[in-house]
Amino acid sequence: MALWRDDSPTIELETRDLVLRAPRAEDYEAWAKLRAASRRHTEPWEPSWTEDELTRTAYRGRLRRYDLDWKEGRGAPFFVIRKRGNLLIGACNLNNIKRGVMQSADIGYWIGAPYVRQGYARQAVRRVLAFAFSELHLNRIEAAVQPANTVSRTLLEEIGFQHEGLARRLLFIAGEWRDHDRLALLAGDPIRG
């Protein structure tokens, strides 16, 4: 069962400095350029890139998966657009949305290297959390962070996520299985920061 109307990819979320919206075909050039420029910054925290990672064909496949996730209610992918200059600066996604007795999702995000440490990740995550709890009526949002990624863990904890333990060999990142700290924020917990 779908969680959103057929026009759901037109949903736009706003903060003071940002618009969060579904990725579009016309975003390809800006996305590929930003991802390439940010590779060294994001590579330690992400799955290994495929050889065709930044091609237009791979991007179209990504858009098809995103569209299916929206339509089937399994995910809510958002590109993060800075209002000033209308620039694509990253992404913030709800993934693995579960209904029934769970009512939960995972959150993931990245901000391109030229835009880090300017408060954009915090604004994007806070806004997507508000959407998840108020519009999607989820009960729990989880995040997985490698122990060495203190910047991301600190950001999530400042927003209100609480540490729930270490998941051993949770995700295959940069060519190997890596442990991740598991954090969660529940509906009704204050969204801070």
Tab-separated table of N, CA and C in Angstrom, residues 27-182:
chain	number	residue	atom	x	y	z
A	27	ASP	N	18.331	17.300	-12.521
A	27	ASP	CA	19.350	17.497	-11.492
A	27	ASP	C	20.645	16.756	-11.798
A	28	TYR	N	20.652	15.949	-12.863
A	28	TYR	CA	21.782	15.057	-13.091
A	28	TYR	C	23.128	15.781	-13.096
A	29	GLU	N	23.277	16.824	-13.902
A	29	GLU	CA	24.581	17.495	-14.033
A	29	GLU	C	25.069	18.028	-12.686
A	30	ALA	N	24.198	18.725	-11.971
A	30	ALA	CA	24.588	19.289	-10.673
A	30	ALA	C	24.917	18.185	-9.679
A	31	TRP	N	24.125	17.106	-9.682
A	31	TRP	CA	24.356	15.974	-8.775
A	31	TRP	C	25.699	15.316	-9.075
A	32	ALA	N	25.958	14.998	-10.351
A	32	ALA	CA	27.197	14.313	-10.721
A	32	ALA	C	28.414	15.172	-10.386
A	33	LYS	N	28.331	16.453	-10.644
A	33	LYS	CA	29.446	17.355	-10.346
A	33	LYS	C	29.710	17.427	-8.841
A	34	LEU	N	28.636	17.566	-8.051
A	34	LEU	CA	28.794	17.652	-6.596
A	34	LEU	C	29.306	16.343	-6.012
A	35	ARG	N	28.766	15.221	-6.477
A	35	ARG	CA	29.227	13.918	-5.972
A	35	ARG	C	30.703	13.707	-6.305
A	36	ALA	N	31.105	14.048	-7.517
A	36	ALA	CA	32.516	13.889	-7.908
A	36	ALA	C	33.416	14.772	-7.051
A	37	ALA	N	33.013	16.008	-6.837
A	37	ALA	CA	33.811	16.944	-6.038
A	37	ALA	C	33.864	16.551	-4.559
A	38	SER	N	32.892	15.770	-4.119
A	38	SER	CA	32.782	15.411	-2.700
A	38	SER	C	33.212	13.979	-2.406
A	39	ARG	N	33.694	13.280	-3.403
A	39	ARG	CA	33.980	11.861	-3.235
A	39	ARG	C	34.920	11.579	-2.062
A	40	ARG	N	36.026	12.290	-1.966
A	40	ARG	CA	36.973	12.042	-0.874
A	40	ARG	C	36.340	12.332	0.485
A	41	HIS	N	35.424	13.268	0.516
A	41	HIS	CA	34.738	13.633	1.759
A	41	HIS	C	33.741	12.554	2.194
A	42	THR	N	33.011	11.970	1.244
A	42	THR	CA	31.952	11.009	1.588
A	42	THR	C	32.403	9.548	1.552
A	43	GLU	N	33.465	9.256	0.819
A	43	GLU	CA	33.886	7.876	0.585
A	43	GLU	C	34.089	7.041	1.852
A	44	PRO	N	34.645	7.568	2.931
A	44	PRO	CA	34.844	6.718	4.116
A	44	PRO	C	33.543	6.231	4.767
A	45	TRP	N	32.426	6.864	4.430
A	45	TRP	CA	31.172	6.575	5.125
A	45	TRP	C	30.133	5.893	4.250
A	46	GLU	N	30.440	5.635	2.995
A	46	GLU	CA	29.450	5.127	2.041
A	46	GLU	C	29.863	3.778	1.456
A	47	PRO	N	28.898	3.064	0.881
A	47	PRO	CA	29.259	1.862	0.113
A	47	PRO	C	30.185	2.248	-1.044
A	48	SER	N	31.019	1.306	-1.462
A	48	SER	CA	31.933	1.559	-2.579
A	48	SER	C	31.146	1.930	-3.828
A	49	TRP	N	31.682	2.853	-4.587
A	49	TRP	CA	31.045	3.290	-5.821
A	49	TRP	C	31.273	2.261	-6.919
A	50	THR	N	30.295	2.096	-7.779
A	50	THR	CA	30.456	1.262	-8.960
A	50	THR	C	31.230	2.058	-10.012
A	51	GLU	N	31.733	1.367	-11.024
A	51	GLU	CA	32.488	2.065	-12.073
A	51	GLU	C	31.640	3.097	-12.802
A	52	ASP	N	30.345	2.830	-12.918
A	52	ASP	CA	29.463	3.756	-13.654
A	52	ASP	C	28.658	4.663	-12.733
A	53	GLU	N	29.091	4.804	-11.483
A	53	GLU	CA	28.343	5.517	-10.448
A	53	GLU	C	27.802	6.876	-10.885
A	54	LEU	N	28.599	7.642	-11.584
A	54	LEU	CA	28.209	9.017	-11.918
A	54	LEU	C	27.693	9.182	-13.336
A	55	THR	N	27.397	8.075	-14.025
A	55	THR	CA	26.895	8.195	-15.395
A	55	THR	C	25.420	8.569	-15.403
A	56	ARG	N	25.009	9.125	-16.516
A	56	ARG	CA	23.601	9.479	-16.682
A	56	ARG	C	22.714	8.234	-16.600
A	57	THR	N	23.190	7.113	-17.149
A	57	THR	CA	22.414	5.866	-17.109
A	57	THR	C	22.203	5.405	-15.670
A	58	ALA	N	23.254	5.434	-14.872
A	58	ALA	CA	23.132	5.035	-13.464
A	58	ALA	C	22.202	5.987	-12.716
A	59	TYR	N	22.277	7.273	-13.035
A	59	TYR	CA	21.404	8.248	-12.387
A	59	TYR	C	19.939	7.979	-12.732
A	60	ARG	N	19.667	7.657	-13.992
A	60	ARG	CA	18.287	7.321	-14.373
A	60	ARG	C	17.791	6.105	-13.599
A	61	GLY	N	18.652	5.112	-13.403
A	61	GLY	CA	18.281	3.949	-12.594
A	61	GLY	C	17.990	4.333	-11.155
A	62	ARG	N	18.784	5.243	-10.626
A	62	ARG	CA	18.565	5.758	-9.272
A	62	ARG	C	17.196	6.435	-9.181
A	63	LEU	N	16.870	7.248	-10.186
A	63	LEU	CA	15.567	7.928	-10.193
A	63	LEU	C	14.411	6.927	-10.250
A	64	ARG	N	14.568	5.857	-11.026
A	64	ARG	CA	13.514	4.829	-11.088
A	64	ARG	C	13.315	4.181	-9.713
A	65	ARG	N	14.413	3.876	-9.017
A	65	ARG	CA	14.302	3.299	-7.672
A	65	ARG	C	13.647	4.288	-6.706
A	66	TYR	N	14.060	5.542	-6.786
A	66	TYR	CA	13.465	6.570	-5.926
A	66	TYR	C	11.961	6.677	-6.171
A	67	ASP	N	11.578	6.709	-7.443
A	67	ASP	CA	10.165	6.822	-7.793
A	67	ASP	C	9.375	5.640	-7.255
A	68	LEU	N	9.923	4.450	-7.405
A	68	LEU	CA	9.253	3.251	-6.890
A	68	LEU	C	9.151	3.297	-5.363
A	69	ASP	N	10.217	3.734	-4.699
A	69	ASP	CA	10.172	3.863	-3.235
A	69	ASP	C	9.070	4.825	-2.809
A	70	TRP	N	8.970	5.982	-3.496
A	70	TRP	CA	7.903	6.936	-3.178
A	70	TRP	C	6.530	6.282	-3.361
A	71	LYS	N	6.331	5.690	-4.533
A	71	LYS	CA	5.013	5.144	-4.870
A	71	LYS	C	4.605	3.991	-3.960
A	72	GLU	N	5.572	3.172	-3.553
A	72	GLU	CA	5.266	2.016	-2.705
A	72	GLU	C	5.407	2.322	-1.221
A	73	GLY	N	5.746	3.570	-0.895
A	73	GLY	CA	5.819	3.970	0.503
A	73	GLY	C	6.997	3.386	1.254
A	74	ARG	N	8.048	3.001	0.549
A	74	ARG	CA	9.228	2.406	1.198
A	74	ARG	C	10.306	3.430	1.497
A	75	GLY	N	10.204	4.590	0.868
A	75	GLY	CA	11.244	5.584	1.069
A	75	GLY	C	10.781	6.962	0.668
A	76	ALA	N	11.493	7.948	1.163
A	76	ALA	CA	11.229	9.344	0.831
A	76	ALA	C	12.579	10.026	0.608
A	77	PRO	N	13.064	9.976	-0.642
A	77	PRO	CA	14.346	10.604	-0.940
A	77	PRO	C	14.171	12.097	-1.233
A	78	PHE	N	15.039	12.894	-0.631
A	78	PHE	CA	15.002	14.339	-0.842
A	78	PHE	C	16.379	14.841	-1.237
A	79	PHE	N	16.438	15.645	-2.297
A	79	PHE	CA	17.643	16.411	-2.567
A	79	PHE	C	17.547	17.678	-1.729
A	80	VAL	N	18.688	18.120	-1.244
A	80	VAL	CA	18.783	19.324	-0.427
A	80	VAL	C	19.249	20.458	-1.342
A	81	ILE	N	18.390	21.448	-1.490
A	81	ILE	CA	18.645	22.583	-2.378
A	81	ILE	C	18.797	23.840	-1.528
A	82	ARG	N	19.924	24.509	-1.664
A	82	ARG	CA	20.094	25.780	-0.955
A	82	ARG	C	19.319	26.851	-1.709
A	83	LYS	N	18.452	27.562	-0.999
A	83	LYS	CA	17.629	28.593	-1.631
A	83	LYS	C	18.483	29.655	-2.308
A	84	ARG	N	19.510	30.127	-1.605
A	84	ARG	CA	20.388	31.136	-2.195
A	84	ARG	C	21.158	30.493	-3.341
A	85	GLY	N	20.883	30.897	-4.538
A	85	GLY	CA	21.533	30.352	-5.714
A	85	GLY	C	20.865	29.123	-6.295
A	86	ASN	N	19.813	28.609	-5.622
A	86	ASN	CA	19.105	27.413	-6.088
A	86	ASN	C	20.092	26.280	-6.392
A	87	LEU	N	20.975	25.972	-5.410
A	87	LEU	CA	22.053	25.006	-5.596
A	87	LEU	C	21.755	23.686	-4.916
A	88	LEU	N	21.979	22.590	-5.634
A	88	LEU	CA	21.929	21.260	-5.041
A	88	LEU	C	23.166	21.112	-4.166
A	89	ILE	N	22.961	20.824	-2.860
A	89	ILE	CA	24.106	20.716	-1.948
A	89	ILE	C	24.178	19.370	-1.240
A	90	GLY	N	23.196	18.482	-1.431
A	90	GLY	CA	23.250	17.183	-0.767
A	90	GLY	C	21.934	16.448	-0.876
A	91	ALA	N	21.749	15.502	0.040
A	91	ALA	CA	20.522	14.702	0.072
A	91	ALA	C	20.226	14.292	1.502
A	92	CYS	N	18.957	14.044	1.782
A	92	CYS	CA	18.516	13.542	3.078
A	92	CYS	C	17.346	12.610	2.805
A	93	ASN	N	17.514	11.340	3.129
A	93	ASN	CA	16.544	10.322	2.735
A	93	ASN	C	16.001	9.535	3.914
A	94	LEU	N	14.720	9.221	3.825
A	94	LEU	CA	14.126	8.206	4.690
A	94	LEU	C	14.116	6.915	3.887
A	95	ASN	N	14.681	5.861	4.437
A	95	ASN	CA	14.777	4.577	3.754
A	95	ASN	C	14.167	3.481	4.620
A	96	ASN	N	13.867	2.370	3.979
A	96	ASN	CA	13.387	1.182	4.707
A	96	ASN	C	12.194	1.502	5.600
A	97	ILE	N	11.252	2.272	5.074
A	97	ILE	CA	10.058	2.588	5.864
A	97	ILE	C	9.277	1.311	6.101
A	98	LYS	N	8.956	1.084	7.364
A	98	LYS	CA	8.205	-0.112	7.751
A	98	LYS	C	6.893	0.329	8.390
A	99	ARG	N	5.843	-0.359	8.034
A	99	ARG	CA	4.527	-0.091	8.606
A	99	ARG	C	4.123	-1.267	9.490
A	100	GLY	N	2.851	-1.396	9.773
A	100	GLY	CA	2.417	-2.468	10.662
A	100	GLY	C	2.830	-2.164	12.084
A	101	VAL	N	3.404	-3.134	12.738
A	101	VAL	CA	3.759	-2.948	14.147
A	101	VAL	C	5.023	-2.106	14.330
A	102	MET	N	5.786	-1.850	13.267
A	102	MET	CA	7.047	-1.108	13.400
A	102	MET	C	6.866	0.414	13.317
A	103	GLN	N	6.280	0.912	12.224
A	103	GLN	CA	6.125	2.358	12.005
A	103	GLN	C	7.466	3.075	12.150
A	104	SER	N	8.463	2.623	11.382
A	104	SER	CA	9.807	3.164	11.523
A	104	SER	C	10.456	3.376	10.168
A	105	ALA	N	11.605	4.050	10.191
A	105	ALA	CA	12.417	4.260	8.985
A	105	ALA	C	13.843	4.528	9.420
A	106	ASP	N	14.746	4.387	8.456
A	106	ASP	CA	16.136	4.782	8.645
A	106	ASP	C	16.323	6.137	7.975
A	107	ILE	N	17.187	6.951	8.535
A	107	ILE	CA	17.520	8.228	7.920
A	107	ILE	C	18.988	8.209	7.524
A	108	GLY	N	19.260	8.785	6.370
A	108	GLY	CA	20.627	8.948	5.904
A	108	GLY	C	20.747	10.285	5.208
A	109	TYR	N	21.933	10.838	5.226
A	109	TYR	CA	22.118	12.142	4.609
A	109	TYR	C	23.573	12.322	4.208
A	110	TRP	N	23.796	13.229	3.278
A	110	TRP	CA	25.138	13.691	2.934
A	110	TRP	C	25.033	15.129	2.462
A	111	ILE	N	26.072	15.871	2.738
A	111	ILE	CA	26.179	17.251	2.268
A	111	ILE	C	27.501	17.333	1.512
A	112	GLY	N	27.473	17.953	0.331
A	112	GLY	CA	28.670	18.076	-0.485
A	112	GLY	C	29.775	18.831	0.226
A	113	ALA	N	31.013	18.457	-0.062
A	113	ALA	CA	32.183	19.014	0.617
A	113	ALA	C	32.210	20.545	0.669
A	114	PRO	N	31.833	21.259	-0.399
A	114	PRO	CA	31.897	22.726	-0.300
A	114	PRO	C	30.900	23.337	0.693
A	115	TYR	N	29.938	22.542	1.177
A	115	TYR	CA	28.844	23.089	1.993
A	115	TYR	C	28.791	22.535	3.417
A	116	VAL	N	29.789	21.735	3.802
A	116	VAL	CA	29.770	21.152	5.150
A	116	VAL	C	30.043	22.208	6.206
A	117	ARG	N	29.588	21.906	7.411
A	117	ARG	CA	29.809	22.739	8.601
A	117	ARG	C	29.240	24.149	8.459
A	118	GLN	N	28.097	24.221	7.749
A	118	GLN	CA	27.401	25.503	7.610
A	118	GLN	C	25.968	25.409	8.136
A	119	GLY	N	25.647	24.303	8.804
A	119	GLY	CA	24.331	24.126	9.392
A	119	GLY	C	23.291	23.516	8.466
A	120	TYR	N	23.673	23.190	7.228
A	120	TYR	CA	22.694	22.668	6.273
A	120	TYR	C	22.247	21.251	6.618
A	121	ALA	N	23.168	20.401	7.032
A	121	ALA	CA	22.788	19.022	7.399
A	121	ALA	C	21.796	19.057	8.564
A	122	ARG	N	22.067	19.875	9.549
A	122	ARG	CA	21.177	19.990	10.713
A	122	ARG	C	19.774	20.432	10.284
A	123	GLN	N	19.693	21.449	9.442
A	123	GLN	CA	18.385	21.923	8.971
A	123	GLN	C	17.652	20.827	8.197
A	124	ALA	N	18.365	20.138	7.316
A	124	ALA	CA	17.738	19.101	6.490
A	124	ALA	C	17.239	17.949	7.345
A	125	VAL	N	18.077	17.456	8.245
A	125	VAL	CA	17.686	16.316	9.087
A	125	VAL	C	16.498	16.693	9.966
A	126	ARG	N	16.539	17.852	10.593
A	126	ARG	CA	15.432	18.283	11.453
A	126	ARG	C	14.120	18.361	10.667
A	127	ARG	N	14.176	18.898	9.446
A	127	ARG	CA	12.948	19.046	8.650
A	127	ARG	C	12.412	17.701	8.194
A	128	VAL	N	13.291	16.792	7.796
A	128	VAL	CA	12.836	15.458	7.380
A	128	VAL	C	12.275	14.697	8.577
A	129	LEU	N	12.847	14.872	9.744
A	129	LEU	CA	12.293	14.239	10.948
A	129	LEU	C	10.882	14.758	11.240
A	130	ALA	N	10.693	16.070	11.144
A	130	ALA	CA	9.357	16.634	11.379
A	130	ALA	C	8.357	16.052	10.387
A	131	PHE	N	8.751	15.920	9.131
A	131	PHE	CA	7.901	15.305	8.111
A	131	PHE	C	7.589	13.851	8.455
A	132	ALA	N	8.600	13.112	8.874
A	132	ALA	CA	8.418	11.688	9.199
A	132	ALA	C	7.417	11.494	10.334
A	133	PHE	N	7.503	12.331	11.345
A	133	PHE	CA	6.627	12.163	12.501
A	133	PHE	C	5.244	12.778	12.274
A	134	SER	N	5.179	13.968	11.669
A	134	SER	CA	3.878	14.633	11.548
A	134	SER	C	3.090	14.208	10.320
A	135	GLU	N	3.761	14.017	9.195
A	135	GLU	CA	3.047	13.679	7.963
A	135	GLU	C	2.947	12.172	7.727
A	136	LEU	N	4.008	11.456	8.010
A	136	LEU	CA	4.008	10.000	7.785
A	136	LEU	C	3.572	9.221	9.019
A	137	HIS	N	3.502	9.899	10.149
A	137	HIS	CA	3.059	9.299	11.413
A	137	HIS	C	3.912	8.102	11.807
A	138	LEU	N	5.216	8.221	11.573
A	138	LEU	CA	6.129	7.166	12.007
A	138	LEU	C	6.387	7.309	13.496
A	139	ASN	N	6.757	6.218	14.125
A	139	ASN	CA	7.016	6.196	15.556
A	139	ASN	C	8.500	6.264	15.885
A	140	ARG	N	9.342	5.829	14.945
A	140	ARG	CA	10.755	5.676	15.261
A	140	ARG	C	11.591	5.935	14.009
A	141	ILE	N	12.638	6.759	14.163
A	141	ILE	CA	13.601	6.980	13.096
A	141	ILE	C	14.957	6.529	13.626
A	142	GLU	N	15.620	5.688	12.850
A	142	GLU	CA	16.910	5.142	13.246
A	142	GLU	C	18.006	5.662	12.338
A	143	ALA	N	19.212	5.710	12.873
A	143	ALA	CA	20.393	6.090	12.108
A	143	ALA	C	21.527	5.157	12.472
A	144	ALA	N	22.387	4.890	11.512
A	144	ALA	CA	23.579	4.074	11.734
A	144	ALA	C	24.790	4.928	11.386
A	145	VAL	N	25.738	5.005	12.317
A	145	VAL	CA	26.910	5.863	12.142
A	145	VAL	C	28.157	5.081	12.541
A	146	GLN	N	29.168	5.093	11.686
A	146	GLN	CA	30.417	4.451	12.060
A	146	GLN	C	30.994	5.152	13.286
A	147	PRO	N	31.549	4.394	14.232
A	147	PRO	CA	32.092	5.012	15.446
A	147	PRO	C	33.093	6.130	15.174
A	148	ALA	N	33.857	6.027	14.105
A	148	ALA	CA	34.845	7.062	13.791
A	148	ALA	C	34.217	8.337	13.236
A	149	ASN	N	32.951	8.291	12.841
A	149	ASN	CA	32.293	9.458	12.263
A	149	ASN	C	31.701	10.319	13.381
A	150	THR	N	32.587	10.952	14.133
A	150	THR	CA	32.146	11.729	15.298
A	150	THR	C	31.327	12.953	14.909
A	151	VAL	N	31.590	13.521	13.740
A	151	VAL	CA	30.836	14.709	13.309
A	151	VAL	C	29.362	14.348	13.132
A	152	SER	N	29.085	13.255	12.429
A	152	SER	CA	27.699	12.860	12.196
A	152	SER	C	27.028	12.407	13.487
A	153	ARG	N	27.732	11.611	14.288
A	153	ARG	CA	27.144	11.141	15.545
A	153	ARG	C	26.808	12.327	16.450
A	154	THR	N	27.715	13.296	16.538
A	154	THR	CA	27.471	14.477	17.374
A	154	THR	C	26.260	15.256	16.870
A	155	LEU	N	26.156	15.450	15.563
A	155	LEU	CA	25.010	16.162	14.992
A	155	LEU	C	23.707	15.460	15.383
A	156	LEU	N	23.642	14.143	15.190
A	156	LEU	CA	22.421	13.404	15.506
A	156	LEU	C	22.089	13.469	16.990
A	157	GLU	N	23.091	13.333	17.844
A	157	GLU	CA	22.847	13.407	19.292
A	157	GLU	C	22.374	14.797	19.703
A	158	GLU	N	22.923	15.844	19.100
A	158	GLU	CA	22.479	17.208	19.410
A	158	GLU	C	21.036	17.429	18.978
A	159	ILE	N	20.604	16.758	17.925
A	159	ILE	CA	19.215	16.865	17.471
A	159	ILE	C	18.276	16.102	18.403
A	160	GLY	N	18.786	15.094	19.103
A	160	GLY	CA	17.955	14.353	20.051
A	160	GLY	C	18.035	12.844	19.921
A	161	PHE	N	18.757	12.327	18.937
A	161	PHE	CA	18.921	10.882	18.808
A	161	PHE	C	19.645	10.336	20.025
A	162	GLN	N	19.244	9.137	20.429
A	162	GLN	CA	19.886	8.489	21.559
A	162	GLN	C	20.590	7.219	21.102
A	163	HIS	N	21.762	7.010	21.675
A	163	HIS	CA	22.569	5.836	21.337
A	163	HIS	C	21.890	4.583	21.881
A	164	GLU	N	21.774	3.565	21.043
A	164	GLU	CA	21.109	2.326	21.456
A	164	GLU	C	22.021	1.113	21.378
A	165	GLY	N	23.266	1.314	20.989
A	165	GLY	CA	24.196	0.197	20.975
A	165	GLY	C	25.013	0.133	19.704
A	166	LEU	N	25.894	-0.848	19.676
A	166	LEU	CA	26.766	-1.063	18.533
A	166	LEU	C	26.259	-2.251	17.735
A	167	ALA	N	26.076	-2.054	16.444
A	167	ALA	CA	25.694	-3.145	15.546
A	167	ALA	C	26.968	-3.594	14.831
A	168	ARG	N	27.392	-4.799	15.133
A	168	ARG	CA	28.634	-5.300	14.560
A	168	ARG	C	28.453	-5.660	13.094
A	169	ARG	N	29.442	-5.248	12.265
A	169	ARG	CA	29.464	-5.557	10.840
A	169	ARG	C	28.110	-5.285	10.177
A	170	LEU	N	27.553	-4.139	10.435
A	170	LEU	CA	26.202	-3.808	9.969
A	170	LEU	C	26.133	-3.522	8.476
A	171	LEU	N	27.045	-2.705	7.964
A	171	LEU	CA	26.972	-2.268	6.570
A	171	LEU	C	28.309	-2.482	5.868
A	172	PHE	N	28.219	-2.761	4.567
A	172	PHE	CA	29.407	-2.960	3.740
A	172	PHE	C	29.825	-1.607	3.183
A	173	ILE	N	30.837	-1.011	3.791
A	173	ILE	CA	31.264	0.350	3.485
A	173	ILE	C	32.719	0.334	3.030
A	174	ALA	N	32.985	1.045	1.939
A	174	ALA	CA	34.360	1.183	1.440
A	174	ALA	C	35.057	-0.172	1.355
A	175	GLY	N	34.324	-1.188	0.906
A	175	GLY	CA	34.922	-2.487	0.646
A	175	GLY	C	35.035	-3.450	1.804
A	176	GLU	N	34.454	-3.110	2.962
A	176	GLU	CA	34.495	-4.056	4.076
A	176	GLU	C	33.286	-3.872	4.999
A	177	TRP	N	32.962	-4.929	5.731
A	177	TRP	CA	31.872	-4.870	6.702
A	177	TRP	C	32.325	-4.017	7.879
A	178	ARG	N	31.514	-3.026	8.235
A	178	ARG	CA	31.883	-2.085	9.298
A	178	ARG	C	30.848	-2.080	10.412
A	179	ASP	N	31.353	-1.950	11.639
A	179	ASP	CA	30.490	-1.746	12.799
A	179	ASP	C	29.881	-0.354	12.712
A	180	HIS	N	28.669	-0.208	13.269
A	180	HIS	CA	28.000	1.090	13.303
A	180	HIS	C	27.307	1.278	14.646
A	181	ASP	N	27.399	2.478	15.174
A	181	ASP	CA	26.574	2.844	16.322
A	181	ASP	C	25.152	3.005	15.822
A	182	ARG	N	24.190	2.478	16.575
A	182	ARG	CA	22.773	2.621	16.244
A	182	ARG	C	22.192	3.702	17.150
